[in-house]
Short mmCIF file of C-alpha atoms in Angstrom, two decimals:
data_model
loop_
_atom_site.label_atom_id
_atom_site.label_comp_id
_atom_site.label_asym_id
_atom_site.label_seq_id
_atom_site.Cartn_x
_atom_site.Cartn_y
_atom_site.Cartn_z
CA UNK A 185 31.98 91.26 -15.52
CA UNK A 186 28.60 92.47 -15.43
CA UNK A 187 26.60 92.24 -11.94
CA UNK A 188 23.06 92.98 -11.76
CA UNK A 189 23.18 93.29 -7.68
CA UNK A 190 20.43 95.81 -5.28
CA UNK A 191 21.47 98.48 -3.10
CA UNK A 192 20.85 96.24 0.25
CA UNK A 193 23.28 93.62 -0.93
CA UNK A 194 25.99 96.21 -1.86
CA UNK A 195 25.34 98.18 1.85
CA UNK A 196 26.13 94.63 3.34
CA UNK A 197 29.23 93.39 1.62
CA UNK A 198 30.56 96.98 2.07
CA UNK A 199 29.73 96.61 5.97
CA UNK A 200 31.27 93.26 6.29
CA UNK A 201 34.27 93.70 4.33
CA UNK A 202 35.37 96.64 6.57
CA UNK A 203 36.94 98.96 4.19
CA UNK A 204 39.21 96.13 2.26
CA UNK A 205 38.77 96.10 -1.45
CA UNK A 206 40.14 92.61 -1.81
CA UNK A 207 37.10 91.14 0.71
CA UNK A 208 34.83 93.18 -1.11
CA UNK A 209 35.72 91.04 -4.48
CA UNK A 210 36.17 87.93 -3.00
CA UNK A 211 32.51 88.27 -2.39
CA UNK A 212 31.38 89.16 -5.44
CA UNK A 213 33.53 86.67 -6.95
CA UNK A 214 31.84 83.76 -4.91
CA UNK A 215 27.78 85.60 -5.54
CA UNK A 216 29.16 85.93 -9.34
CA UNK A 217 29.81 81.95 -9.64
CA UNK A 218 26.99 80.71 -7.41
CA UNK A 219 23.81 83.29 -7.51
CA UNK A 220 21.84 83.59 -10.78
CA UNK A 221 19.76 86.44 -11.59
CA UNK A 222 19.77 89.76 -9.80
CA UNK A 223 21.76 89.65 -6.30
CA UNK A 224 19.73 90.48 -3.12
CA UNK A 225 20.40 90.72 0.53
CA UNK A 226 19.62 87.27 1.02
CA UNK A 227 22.21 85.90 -1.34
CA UNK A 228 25.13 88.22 0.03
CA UNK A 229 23.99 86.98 3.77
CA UNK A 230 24.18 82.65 1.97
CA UNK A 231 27.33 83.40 0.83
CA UNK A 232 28.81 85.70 4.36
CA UNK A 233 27.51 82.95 6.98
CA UNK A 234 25.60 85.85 8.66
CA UNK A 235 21.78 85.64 9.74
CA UNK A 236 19.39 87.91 7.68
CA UNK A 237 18.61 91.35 9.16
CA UNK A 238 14.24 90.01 9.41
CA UNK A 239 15.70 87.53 11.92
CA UNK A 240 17.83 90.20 14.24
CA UNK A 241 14.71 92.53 13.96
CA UNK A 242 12.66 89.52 15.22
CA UNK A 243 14.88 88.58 18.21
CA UNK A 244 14.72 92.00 19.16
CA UNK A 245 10.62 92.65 19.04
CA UNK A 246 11.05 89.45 21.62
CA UNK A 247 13.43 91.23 24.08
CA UNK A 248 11.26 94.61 23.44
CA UNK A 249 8.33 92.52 24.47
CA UNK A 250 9.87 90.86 27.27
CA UNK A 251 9.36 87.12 25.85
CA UNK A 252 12.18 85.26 26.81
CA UNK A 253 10.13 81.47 25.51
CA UNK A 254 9.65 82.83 21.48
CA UNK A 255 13.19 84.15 21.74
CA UNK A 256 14.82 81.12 22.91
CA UNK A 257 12.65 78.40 20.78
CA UNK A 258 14.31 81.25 17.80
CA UNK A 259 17.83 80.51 19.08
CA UNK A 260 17.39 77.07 19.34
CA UNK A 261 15.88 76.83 15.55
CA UNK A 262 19.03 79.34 14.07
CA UNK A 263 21.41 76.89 15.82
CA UNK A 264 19.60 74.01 14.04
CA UNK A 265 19.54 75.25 10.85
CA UNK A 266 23.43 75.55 11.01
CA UNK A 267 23.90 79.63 12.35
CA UNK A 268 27.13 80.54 13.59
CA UNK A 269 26.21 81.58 17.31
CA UNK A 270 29.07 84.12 17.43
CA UNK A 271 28.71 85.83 14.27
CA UNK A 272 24.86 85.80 15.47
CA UNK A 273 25.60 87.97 18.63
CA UNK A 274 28.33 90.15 16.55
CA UNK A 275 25.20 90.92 13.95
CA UNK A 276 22.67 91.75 17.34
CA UNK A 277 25.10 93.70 18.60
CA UNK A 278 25.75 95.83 15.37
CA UNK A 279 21.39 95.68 14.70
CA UNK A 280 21.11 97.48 18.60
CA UNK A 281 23.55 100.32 17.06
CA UNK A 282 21.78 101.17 14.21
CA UNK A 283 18.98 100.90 16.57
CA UNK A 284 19.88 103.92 18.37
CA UNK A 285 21.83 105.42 15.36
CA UNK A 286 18.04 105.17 14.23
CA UNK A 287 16.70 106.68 17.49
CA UNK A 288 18.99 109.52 17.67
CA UNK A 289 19.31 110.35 14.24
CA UNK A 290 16.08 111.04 13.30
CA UNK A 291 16.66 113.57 10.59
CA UNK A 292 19.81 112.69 9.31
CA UNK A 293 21.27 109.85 6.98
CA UNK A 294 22.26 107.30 9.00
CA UNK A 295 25.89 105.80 7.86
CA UNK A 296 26.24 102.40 6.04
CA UNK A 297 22.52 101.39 6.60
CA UNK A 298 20.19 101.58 3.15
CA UNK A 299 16.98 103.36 3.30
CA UNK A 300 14.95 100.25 3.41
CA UNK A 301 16.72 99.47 6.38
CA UNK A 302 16.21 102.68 8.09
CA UNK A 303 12.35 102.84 7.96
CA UNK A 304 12.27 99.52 9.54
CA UNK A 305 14.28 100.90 12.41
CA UNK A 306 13.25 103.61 12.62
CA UNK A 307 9.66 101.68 13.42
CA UNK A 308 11.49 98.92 16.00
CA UNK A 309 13.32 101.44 18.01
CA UNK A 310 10.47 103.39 19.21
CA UNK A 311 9.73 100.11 21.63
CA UNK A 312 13.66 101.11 23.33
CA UNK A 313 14.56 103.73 25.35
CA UNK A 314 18.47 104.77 24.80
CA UNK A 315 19.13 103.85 28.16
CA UNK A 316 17.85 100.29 27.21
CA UNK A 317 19.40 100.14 23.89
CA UNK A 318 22.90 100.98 25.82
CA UNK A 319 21.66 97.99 27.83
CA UNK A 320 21.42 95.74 25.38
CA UNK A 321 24.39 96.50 23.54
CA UNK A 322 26.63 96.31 26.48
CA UNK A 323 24.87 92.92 27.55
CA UNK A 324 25.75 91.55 24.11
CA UNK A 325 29.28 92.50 24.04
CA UNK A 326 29.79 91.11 27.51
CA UNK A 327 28.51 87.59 25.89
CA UNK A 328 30.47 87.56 23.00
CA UNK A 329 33.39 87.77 25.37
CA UNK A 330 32.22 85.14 27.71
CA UNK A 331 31.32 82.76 25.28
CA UNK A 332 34.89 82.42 24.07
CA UNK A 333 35.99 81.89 27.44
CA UNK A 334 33.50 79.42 28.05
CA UNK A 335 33.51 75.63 26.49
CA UNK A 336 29.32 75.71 26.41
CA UNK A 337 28.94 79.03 24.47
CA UNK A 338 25.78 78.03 23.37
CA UNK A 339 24.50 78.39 27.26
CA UNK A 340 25.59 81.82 28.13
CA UNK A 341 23.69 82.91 25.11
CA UNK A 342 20.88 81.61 25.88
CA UNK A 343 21.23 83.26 29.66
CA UNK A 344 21.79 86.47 27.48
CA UNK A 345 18.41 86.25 25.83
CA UNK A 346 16.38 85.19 29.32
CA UNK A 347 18.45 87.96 31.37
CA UNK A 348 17.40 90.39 28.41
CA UNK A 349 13.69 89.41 28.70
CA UNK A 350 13.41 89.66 32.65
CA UNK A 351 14.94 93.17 32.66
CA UNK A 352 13.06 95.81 34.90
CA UNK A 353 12.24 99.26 33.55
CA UNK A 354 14.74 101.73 33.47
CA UNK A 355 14.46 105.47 34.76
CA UNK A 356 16.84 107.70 33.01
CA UNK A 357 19.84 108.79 35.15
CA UNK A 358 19.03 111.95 35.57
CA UNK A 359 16.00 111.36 37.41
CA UNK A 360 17.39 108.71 39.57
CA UNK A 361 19.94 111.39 40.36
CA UNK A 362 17.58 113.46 41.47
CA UNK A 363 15.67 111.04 43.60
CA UNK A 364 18.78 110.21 45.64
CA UNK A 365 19.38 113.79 46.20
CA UNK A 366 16.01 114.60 47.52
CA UNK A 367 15.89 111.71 49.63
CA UNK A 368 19.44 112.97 51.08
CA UNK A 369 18.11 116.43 51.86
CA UNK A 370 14.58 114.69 53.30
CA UNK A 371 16.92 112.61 55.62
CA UNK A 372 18.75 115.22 56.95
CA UNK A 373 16.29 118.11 57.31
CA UNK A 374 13.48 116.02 59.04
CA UNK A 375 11.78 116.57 61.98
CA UNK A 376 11.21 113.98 64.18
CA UNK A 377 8.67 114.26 67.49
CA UNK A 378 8.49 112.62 70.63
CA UNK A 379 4.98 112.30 70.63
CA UNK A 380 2.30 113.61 68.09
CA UNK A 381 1.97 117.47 68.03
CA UNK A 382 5.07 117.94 70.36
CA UNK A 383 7.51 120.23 69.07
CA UNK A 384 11.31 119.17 67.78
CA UNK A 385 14.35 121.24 66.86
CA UNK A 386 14.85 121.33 63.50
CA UNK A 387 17.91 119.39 62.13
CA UNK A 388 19.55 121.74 59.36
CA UNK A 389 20.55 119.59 56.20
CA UNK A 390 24.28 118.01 56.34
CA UNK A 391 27.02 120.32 54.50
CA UNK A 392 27.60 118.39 50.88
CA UNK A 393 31.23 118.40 51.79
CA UNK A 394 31.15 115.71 54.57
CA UNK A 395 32.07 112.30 53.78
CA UNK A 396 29.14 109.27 54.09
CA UNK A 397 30.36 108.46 57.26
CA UNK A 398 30.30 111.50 58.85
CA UNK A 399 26.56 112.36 57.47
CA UNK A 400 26.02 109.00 59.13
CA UNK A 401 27.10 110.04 62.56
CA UNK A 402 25.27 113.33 61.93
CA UNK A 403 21.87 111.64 61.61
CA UNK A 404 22.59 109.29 64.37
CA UNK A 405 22.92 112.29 66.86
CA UNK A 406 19.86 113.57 65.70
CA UNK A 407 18.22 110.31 66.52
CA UNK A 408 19.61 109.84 69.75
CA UNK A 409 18.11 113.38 70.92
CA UNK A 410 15.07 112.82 69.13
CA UNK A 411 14.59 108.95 69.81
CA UNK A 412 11.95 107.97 67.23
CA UNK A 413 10.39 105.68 70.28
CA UNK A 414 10.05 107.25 72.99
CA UNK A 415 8.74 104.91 75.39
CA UNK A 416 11.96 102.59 75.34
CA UNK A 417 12.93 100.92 78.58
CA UNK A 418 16.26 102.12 80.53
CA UNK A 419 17.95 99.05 79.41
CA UNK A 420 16.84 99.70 75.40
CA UNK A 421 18.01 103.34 75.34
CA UNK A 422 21.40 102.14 73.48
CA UNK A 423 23.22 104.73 71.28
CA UNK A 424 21.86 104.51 68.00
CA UNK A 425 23.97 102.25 65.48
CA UNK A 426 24.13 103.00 61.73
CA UNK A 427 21.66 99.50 61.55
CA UNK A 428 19.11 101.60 63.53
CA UNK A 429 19.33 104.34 61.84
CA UNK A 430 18.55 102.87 58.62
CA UNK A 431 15.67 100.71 60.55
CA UNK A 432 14.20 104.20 61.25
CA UNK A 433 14.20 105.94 57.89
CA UNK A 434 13.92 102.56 55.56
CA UNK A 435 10.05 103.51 55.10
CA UNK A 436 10.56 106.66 54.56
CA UNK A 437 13.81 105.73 51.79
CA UNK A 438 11.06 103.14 49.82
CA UNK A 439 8.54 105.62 49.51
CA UNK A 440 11.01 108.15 47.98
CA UNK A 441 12.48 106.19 45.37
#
């Protein structure tokens, strides 16, 4: 039988059917009997159950710009209108993929997505950084399981969305890396004075090779022959505890990271 179908519609049977043949037909045997005219996205998505690709593009330009209200008032009107909330998170999950595919591919064909589709992410994924987009993606999957361990699905999906929205910014790895092991050698090679313009031994920077607790005690002898007050009382001078110690550099931590 002759179909008169787009591109976009064929890209999202083919996705949904998962390599079988036999899915494949069933769905054009169903848009065949019901859909008149030329078969679009929209008419594939009718017949699937799944929610159109404009509206998982739209719930993510909410999380991009942090606005937890417009993206649950969308939930709550998908719900309404009779969308399947698991086959809505399976869909957000698979948009934030292509969302990176989109990101990281940036000169190359991306698999199963039509070109239509591409520009548009290509656009949306600029407002993500991969570390965010891995976010995302894990956050989702992590719902979908909890929701079908839950009996009120509806409410850890719409504690997805808010915990989404209230996310802080994230540094790439690297750089926090970095960070920590600056502070470390800062720690460790500082000089601390009894008074101002008195003169202190220099500490030489812990061996990498020691364990935590042994840098621990390390520092803590430095502090307890370079007391950071030196006017304590008899009765105060107390061997330094791993508490004081981080008392004594917590400043000093904050302003480095």
């Amino acid at each position: 039988e002759s179909l008169s179908i787009r591109d976009e519609a064929l890209y999202v049977i083919a996705r949904n059917s998962e390599g079988s043949m036999r899915d494949a037909e069933s769905v054009l045997d169903q848009l065949a009997s019901f859909t008149e005219g030329e078969i679009g996205k929209d008419d594939v998505n009718r017949i699937l159950g799944v929610v159109s690709e404009g509206i998982l593009f739209e719930i993510l330009d909410y999380i991009a710009k942090l606005d937890a209200k417009s993206s649950l008032l969308k939930l709550d009107a998908l719900l309404a209108g009779g969308a399947d909330q698991f086959n809505l998170v399976s869909s957000l999950m698979e948009h934030t993929r292509n969302l990176m595919a989109a990101k990281l591919l940036t000169d190359t064909k991306i698999p199963e997505i039509s070109k239509e589709s591409v520009e548009s992410l290509k656009k949306q994924c600029v407002n993500f950084s991969e570390e965010e987009l891995l976010y995302i993606f894990y956050i989702f999957s992590n719902t979908l399981s909890d929701m079908k361990k839950f009996t009120a699905p509806r409410v850890i999906l719409e504690m997805c969305l808010v915990k989404l929205c209230k996310r802080d910014d994230f540094a790439p790895i690297g750089e926090i890396i970095e960070k920590l092991g600056n502070l470390e050698k800062k720690i460790f090679s500082e000089k601390i004075t009894d008074s101002p313009g008195a003169k202190s031994p220099e500490v030489k920077y812990a061996p990498s090779g020691l364990k935590p607790s042994d840098k621990i005690a390390t520092f803590e002898a430095m502090l307890e022959k370079n007391p950071a007050k030196p006017s304590l009382s008899p009765e105060e001078k107390k061997p330094a505890t791993t508490l004081d110690a981080i008392k004594r550099v917590w400043h000093e931590a904050l302003r480095n990271i």
